[in-house]
Coordinates of C-alpha atoms in Angstrom, one line a residue:
M9 CA -111.1 21.5 -75.4
S10 CA -107.9 23.2 -74.4
V11 CA -108.1 26.9 -73.6
Q12 CA -105.2 27.4 -75.9
R13 CA -107.5 26.6 -78.8
V14 CA -110.3 29.0 -77.7
D15 CA -110.4 32.5 -79.1
L16 CA -110.2 34.9 -76.2
N17 CA -112.7 37.2 -77.9
L18 CA -115.4 34.5 -77.2
F19 CA -115.0 35.3 -73.5
R20 CA -115.6 39.0 -74.1
V21 CA -118.8 38.0 -75.9
F22 CA -119.8 35.8 -72.9
E23 CA -119.2 38.8 -70.6
T24 CA -121.4 41.1 -72.7
V25 CA -124.3 38.7 -73.2
L26 CA -124.2 38.0 -69.4
H27 CA -124.5 41.8 -68.9
C28 CA -127.0 42.6 -71.6
R29 CA -129.1 39.4 -71.4
S30 CA -129.7 39.5 -75.1
V31 CA -127.9 38.8 -78.4
S32 CA -129.0 42.1 -79.9
G33 CA -128.0 44.1 -76.9
A34 CA -124.6 42.5 -76.9
S35 CA -124.1 43.1 -80.6
R36 CA -124.8 46.9 -80.1
E37 CA -122.4 47.1 -77.2
L38 CA -119.6 45.2 -79.1
G39 CA -120.3 47.0 -82.4
V40 CA -120.8 43.8 -84.3
T41 CA -123.8 42.1 -86.0
A42 CA -126.2 39.9 -84.0
S43 CA -125.3 36.9 -86.2
A44 CA -121.6 37.4 -85.2
V45 CA -122.6 37.3 -81.6
S46 CA -124.7 34.1 -82.2
H47 CA -121.8 32.5 -84.0
A48 CA -119.4 33.3 -81.2
L49 CA -121.8 31.9 -78.7
A50 CA -122.1 28.7 -80.7
R51 CA -118.3 28.3 -80.7
L52 CA -118.1 28.9 -77.0
R53 CA -120.9 26.5 -76.3
Q54 CA -119.1 23.8 -78.2
A55 CA -115.9 24.5 -76.3
V56 CA -117.5 24.5 -72.9
G57 CA -120.0 21.7 -73.6
D58 CA -123.0 23.6 -72.3
E59 CA -125.7 25.9 -73.6
L60 CA -124.5 28.7 -71.4
F61 CA -127.5 31.0 -72.1
V62 CA -131.1 29.9 -72.6
P63 CA -134.3 32.0 -73.3
G64 CA -136.1 33.2 -70.2
E65 CA -138.6 35.7 -68.9
N66 CA -135.9 38.4 -68.7
G67 CA -134.0 37.6 -71.9
M68 CA -131.1 35.2 -72.2
E69 CA -130.7 33.6 -68.8
P70 CA -127.3 32.1 -67.8
T71 CA -127.3 28.3 -67.1
P72 CA -126.0 27.0 -63.8
R73 CA -122.7 26.1 -65.6
A74 CA -122.5 29.7 -67.0
R75 CA -123.0 31.1 -63.5
E76 CA -120.3 28.7 -62.2
I77 CA -117.6 29.8 -64.6
A78 CA -118.6 33.5 -64.9
P79 CA -116.5 34.8 -61.9
A80 CA -113.3 33.2 -63.2
I81 CA -113.9 34.5 -66.7
L82 CA -114.7 38.0 -65.6
D83 CA -111.6 38.0 -63.3
G84 CA -109.4 36.8 -66.1
L85 CA -110.6 39.5 -68.5
E86 CA -110.0 42.1 -65.8
R87 CA -106.5 40.9 -65.3
I88 CA -105.8 40.9 -69.0
E89 CA -107.1 44.5 -69.2
E90 CA -105.0 45.5 -66.2
A91 CA -101.9 43.9 -67.7
I92 CA -102.3 45.8 -71.0
K93 CA -103.2 49.2 -69.5
T94 CA -100.7 49.2 -66.6
K95 CA -97.4 50.8 -67.3
P96 CA -94.3 49.5 -65.4
F97 CA -93.9 51.4 -62.1
E98 CA -90.9 53.7 -62.1
P99 CA -90.5 55.2 -58.7
S100 CA -88.0 57.9 -59.7
N101 CA -90.5 59.7 -62.0
S102 CA -93.9 58.4 -60.7
A103 CA -96.4 61.0 -59.5
R104 CA -98.7 58.4 -57.9
T105 CA -100.6 59.1 -54.7
F106 CA -100.6 56.3 -52.1
R107 CA -103.3 56.5 -49.4
I108 CA -102.3 55.1 -46.0
S109 CA -104.1 54.9 -42.7
A110 CA -101.9 55.1 -39.6
T111 CA -101.9 56.3 -36.0
D112 CA -99.6 59.2 -35.0
Y113 CA -97.3 56.5 -33.6
G114 CA -97.3 54.8 -37.1
T115 CA -96.6 58.2 -38.7
T116 CA -93.9 59.3 -36.3
V117 CA -92.0 56.0 -35.7
I118 CA -92.6 54.2 -39.0
L119 CA -93.6 56.5 -41.9
T120 CA -91.2 59.3 -41.1
R121 CA -88.3 56.9 -42.0
L122 CA -90.1 55.9 -45.2
I123 CA -90.8 59.5 -46.1
E124 CA -87.1 60.3 -45.7
R125 CA -86.1 57.6 -48.1
L126 CA -88.9 58.5 -50.7
A127 CA -87.7 62.1 -50.7
K128 CA -84.5 60.8 -52.4
T129 CA -85.7 57.8 -54.4
A130 CA -89.2 58.9 -55.5
P131 CA -89.5 62.6 -55.0
Q132 CA -92.7 63.0 -57.0
L133 CA -94.7 60.5 -55.0
E134 CA -97.4 61.7 -52.7
L135 CA -98.4 60.0 -49.4
R136 CA -101.8 60.9 -48.0
I137 CA -102.1 59.8 -44.4
F138 CA -105.6 59.1 -43.0
P139 CA -106.6 58.6 -39.3
Y140 CA -106.4 55.0 -38.0
N141 CA -108.9 55.8 -35.3
R142 CA -111.9 55.8 -37.7
M143 CA -114.3 52.9 -37.3
D144 CA -114.6 52.5 -41.0
V145 CA -110.9 52.0 -41.9
I146 CA -111.3 48.4 -43.0
R147 CA -114.3 49.2 -45.1
H148 CA -112.3 51.9 -46.9
L149 CA -109.5 49.4 -47.5
D150 CA -112.1 46.9 -48.9
E151 CA -113.6 49.6 -51.2
G152 CA -110.2 50.7 -52.6
R153 CA -110.2 54.1 -50.9
L154 CA -107.1 53.1 -49.0
D155 CA -104.0 51.3 -50.2
L156 CA -102.5 50.3 -46.8
V157 CA -103.4 50.3 -43.1
I158 CA -100.5 50.3 -40.6
G159 CA -101.3 49.2 -37.1
W160 CA -101.6 46.1 -34.8
F161 CA -103.8 43.2 -35.8
A162 CA -104.8 39.7 -34.8
D163 CA -107.1 37.8 -37.1
L164 CA -107.6 38.9 -40.7
P165 CA -110.1 37.6 -43.3
E166 CA -108.6 35.7 -46.3
H167 CA -108.9 38.6 -48.7
L168 CA -106.5 40.8 -46.8
R169 CA -102.7 40.4 -46.8
R170 CA -100.2 41.4 -44.1
T171 CA -96.5 42.0 -43.5
E172 CA -94.6 42.7 -40.3
V173 CA -93.0 46.1 -40.1
L174 CA -91.5 46.2 -36.6
V175 CA -91.9 44.7 -33.1
D176 CA -92.3 47.1 -30.2
R177 CA -93.2 46.7 -26.5
E178 CA -94.9 48.7 -23.9
A179 CA -93.1 51.1 -21.5
I180 CA -94.3 53.2 -18.6
V181 CA -93.7 56.9 -18.8
V182 CA -94.0 59.7 -16.2
R183 CA -92.9 63.3 -15.9
R184 CA -89.4 64.1 -14.5
G185 CA -89.6 64.4 -10.8
H186 CA -92.6 62.1 -10.4
P187 CA -93.0 60.4 -7.0
L188 CA -92.5 56.9 -8.5
I189 CA -89.0 57.7 -9.7
G190 CA -86.4 56.0 -7.6
Q191 CA -88.9 53.9 -5.8
P192 CA -89.5 50.1 -6.0
I193 CA -92.5 49.7 -8.3
D194 CA -95.2 47.1 -8.1
R195 CA -98.8 47.0 -9.3
D196 CA -100.3 48.5 -6.2
R197 CA -97.9 51.5 -6.3
L198 CA -98.7 52.0 -10.0
F199 CA -102.4 51.8 -9.4
S200 CA -102.2 54.5 -6.7
Y201 CA -101.7 57.0 -9.5
P202 CA -104.2 57.9 -12.2
F203 CA -103.6 56.6 -15.8
V204 CA -103.8 58.4 -19.1
V205 CA -104.7 55.7 -21.7
V206 CA -104.5 55.9 -25.5
E207 CA -107.6 54.1 -27.0
L208 CA -107.1 54.6 -30.7
T209 CA -110.7 54.6 -31.9
G210 CA -111.9 57.0 -29.2
S211 CA -115.2 55.0 -29.5
G212 CA -115.5 54.0 -25.8
E213 CA -116.4 50.5 -27.0
Q214 CA -115.2 47.6 -24.9
A215 CA -112.1 46.1 -26.4
A216 CA -111.4 42.4 -25.9
E217 CA -107.8 42.2 -24.7
G218 CA -107.1 45.5 -26.4
F219 CA -108.7 44.5 -29.7
I220 CA -111.9 45.5 -31.5
D221 CA -113.5 43.6 -34.4
E222 CA -114.2 45.5 -37.6
R223 CA -115.5 43.6 -40.6
G224 CA -113.6 40.4 -39.4
V225 CA -110.4 42.3 -38.7
W226 CA -109.3 42.3 -35.1
R227 CA -107.2 45.4 -34.7
R228 CA -105.5 46.5 -31.5
V229 CA -106.6 49.8 -30.1
W230 CA -104.7 50.0 -26.9
I231 CA -101.6 48.5 -25.3
D232 CA -101.3 48.0 -21.6
R233 CA -100.7 44.5 -20.3
L234 CA -101.3 45.5 -16.7
L235 CA -104.7 46.9 -17.4
I236 CA -105.7 44.1 -19.8
E237 CA -104.8 41.4 -17.3
T238 CA -106.5 43.1 -14.3
S239 CA -109.7 41.3 -13.4
D240 CA -112.7 42.9 -11.8
E241 CA -111.8 41.3 -8.5
D242 CA -108.3 42.9 -8.5
A243 CA -107.3 46.4 -7.6
V244 CA -108.4 48.5 -10.5
A245 CA -106.4 51.5 -11.9
H246 CA -108.2 54.8 -12.2
V247 CA -108.2 55.8 -15.9
A248 CA -108.5 59.5 -15.6
V249 CA -108.0 60.4 -19.3
S250 CA -108.7 58.4 -22.4
L251 CA -107.4 59.8 -25.8
P252 CA -107.6 58.7 -29.4
H253 CA -104.0 59.7 -30.1
Y254 CA -100.5 59.9 -28.5
A255 CA -99.6 63.5 -29.3
A256 CA -101.2 65.0 -26.2
V257 CA -99.8 62.5 -23.7
P258 CA -96.5 64.2 -22.9
G259 CA -98.2 67.5 -22.1
I260 CA -100.7 65.8 -19.8
L261 CA -98.0 63.9 -18.0
S262 CA -95.9 67.1 -17.5
A263 CA -98.8 68.8 -15.8
T264 CA -99.9 65.9 -13.5
D265 CA -98.8 62.9 -11.6
M266 CA -100.5 60.6 -14.1
V267 CA -98.9 57.5 -15.6
A268 CA -99.0 56.4 -19.2
T269 CA -98.2 53.1 -20.9
L270 CA -96.8 53.8 -24.4
P271 CA -95.0 51.8 -27.2
E272 CA -91.3 51.9 -26.2
R273 CA -90.1 53.6 -29.3
M274 CA -92.5 56.5 -28.8
A275 CA -91.7 56.5 -25.0
R276 CA -88.0 56.9 -25.8
R277 CA -88.6 59.8 -28.1
I278 CA -90.5 61.5 -25.3
A279 CA -87.8 60.7 -22.7
D280 CA -85.0 61.9 -25.0
A281 CA -86.5 65.4 -24.8
G282 CA -85.4 65.4 -21.2
T283 CA -88.8 66.2 -19.6
H284 CA -90.0 62.6 -18.9
E285 CA -88.6 59.3 -17.7
I286 CA -89.3 55.7 -18.4
L287 CA -89.9 53.5 -15.4
E288 CA -88.7 49.9 -15.0
L289 CA -91.7 47.6 -15.5
P290 CA -92.7 45.3 -12.6
Y291 CA -93.7 42.6 -15.1
D292 CA -92.7 41.2 -18.5
P293 CA -93.8 43.8 -21.1
L294 CA -96.4 43.1 -23.8
E295 CA -94.7 42.9 -27.2
V296 CA -96.7 43.7 -30.3
A297 CA -95.9 43.6 -34.0
A298 CA -96.8 46.6 -36.1
E299 CA -98.0 45.4 -39.5
A300 CA -99.0 46.8 -42.9
I301 CA -102.1 45.2 -44.3
W302 CA -103.6 45.6 -47.8
H303 CA -106.4 44.1 -50.0
Q304 CA -105.5 41.1 -52.1
R305 CA -106.0 43.1 -55.3
G306 CA -102.8 44.9 -54.3
D307 CA -100.8 41.7 -55.0
R308 CA -101.0 42.6 -58.7
D309 CA -100.1 46.3 -58.1
G310 CA -96.4 46.8 -58.9
G311 CA -96.3 50.2 -57.3
L312 CA -97.8 49.1 -54.0
Q313 CA -95.5 46.1 -53.8
W314 CA -92.5 48.3 -54.4
L315 CA -93.7 50.7 -51.6
L316 CA -94.2 47.7 -49.2
G317 CA -90.7 46.6 -50.0
E318 CA -89.3 50.0 -49.2
L319 CA -91.2 50.2 -46.0
V320 CA -90.0 46.8 -44.7
D321 CA -86.5 47.5 -45.8
V322 CA -86.2 50.9 -44.2
M323 CA -87.6 49.6 -40.9
R324 CA -85.3 46.6 -40.9
S325 CA -82.4 49.0 -40.8
A326 CA -84.0 51.2 -38.1

């Protein structure tokens, strides 16, 4: 039978019986008589061509066919309810709160531009920024406690979506007056000075080529091609300081002869202050794409899709 000829209320009865496991329980929850529930089940059984529910030790047990179609029916009912309840997103007067996880790099280089635009186009919106360096970021995204995560990623599970925000590359930064300035630079000279490294989780866990695996999401936690590609048999740099954020790096470099590898856009911000300089790399820099990722349920969220569009657009013009 075509679904166009099936009363959608029958699917609500199916959902309720599946939950209550009894006709009488479903009738109480739906506010109708038990005979009305039985009649609805009979009509749905005829449409599907299956008993759907049979008596069992724990009440009305779903048949294998009922178990098979239940996820699609429940998802369809949820989508219908969302469509009815959800009002069109109007950025100019929306007071919605968006929850985003980002590093201080993501906040400074990416979100600052977005915030500047939103102050004009959506002044009542609220952005709540949460740390990217937590080890449970992806779990919070899965559970709906975050709307977006901005960072660097490799593999993602099928239920997560992604969009590229910008491409950046590594740069080497030292204080003004550092002994390396004005000198030919190779790996050995670089390795003769201690490094300050930003390892975004601060966990101390070994990262495979700069990535860690969290719930099937490979996210980058540090960027340094030279250190990544150095084997145990090669000369090894001395990592004197490891930090979970970028904010303290300029101060450490100013006070020491340490060397730092940073994303170029952040390195240029530091160098523009006049207290640090960017060295010419002795190798091809590692390029990485910063991305925004979200749960697939956000595909049906008009507000989130609008925000993503604004984010990509504002960075395209950066």
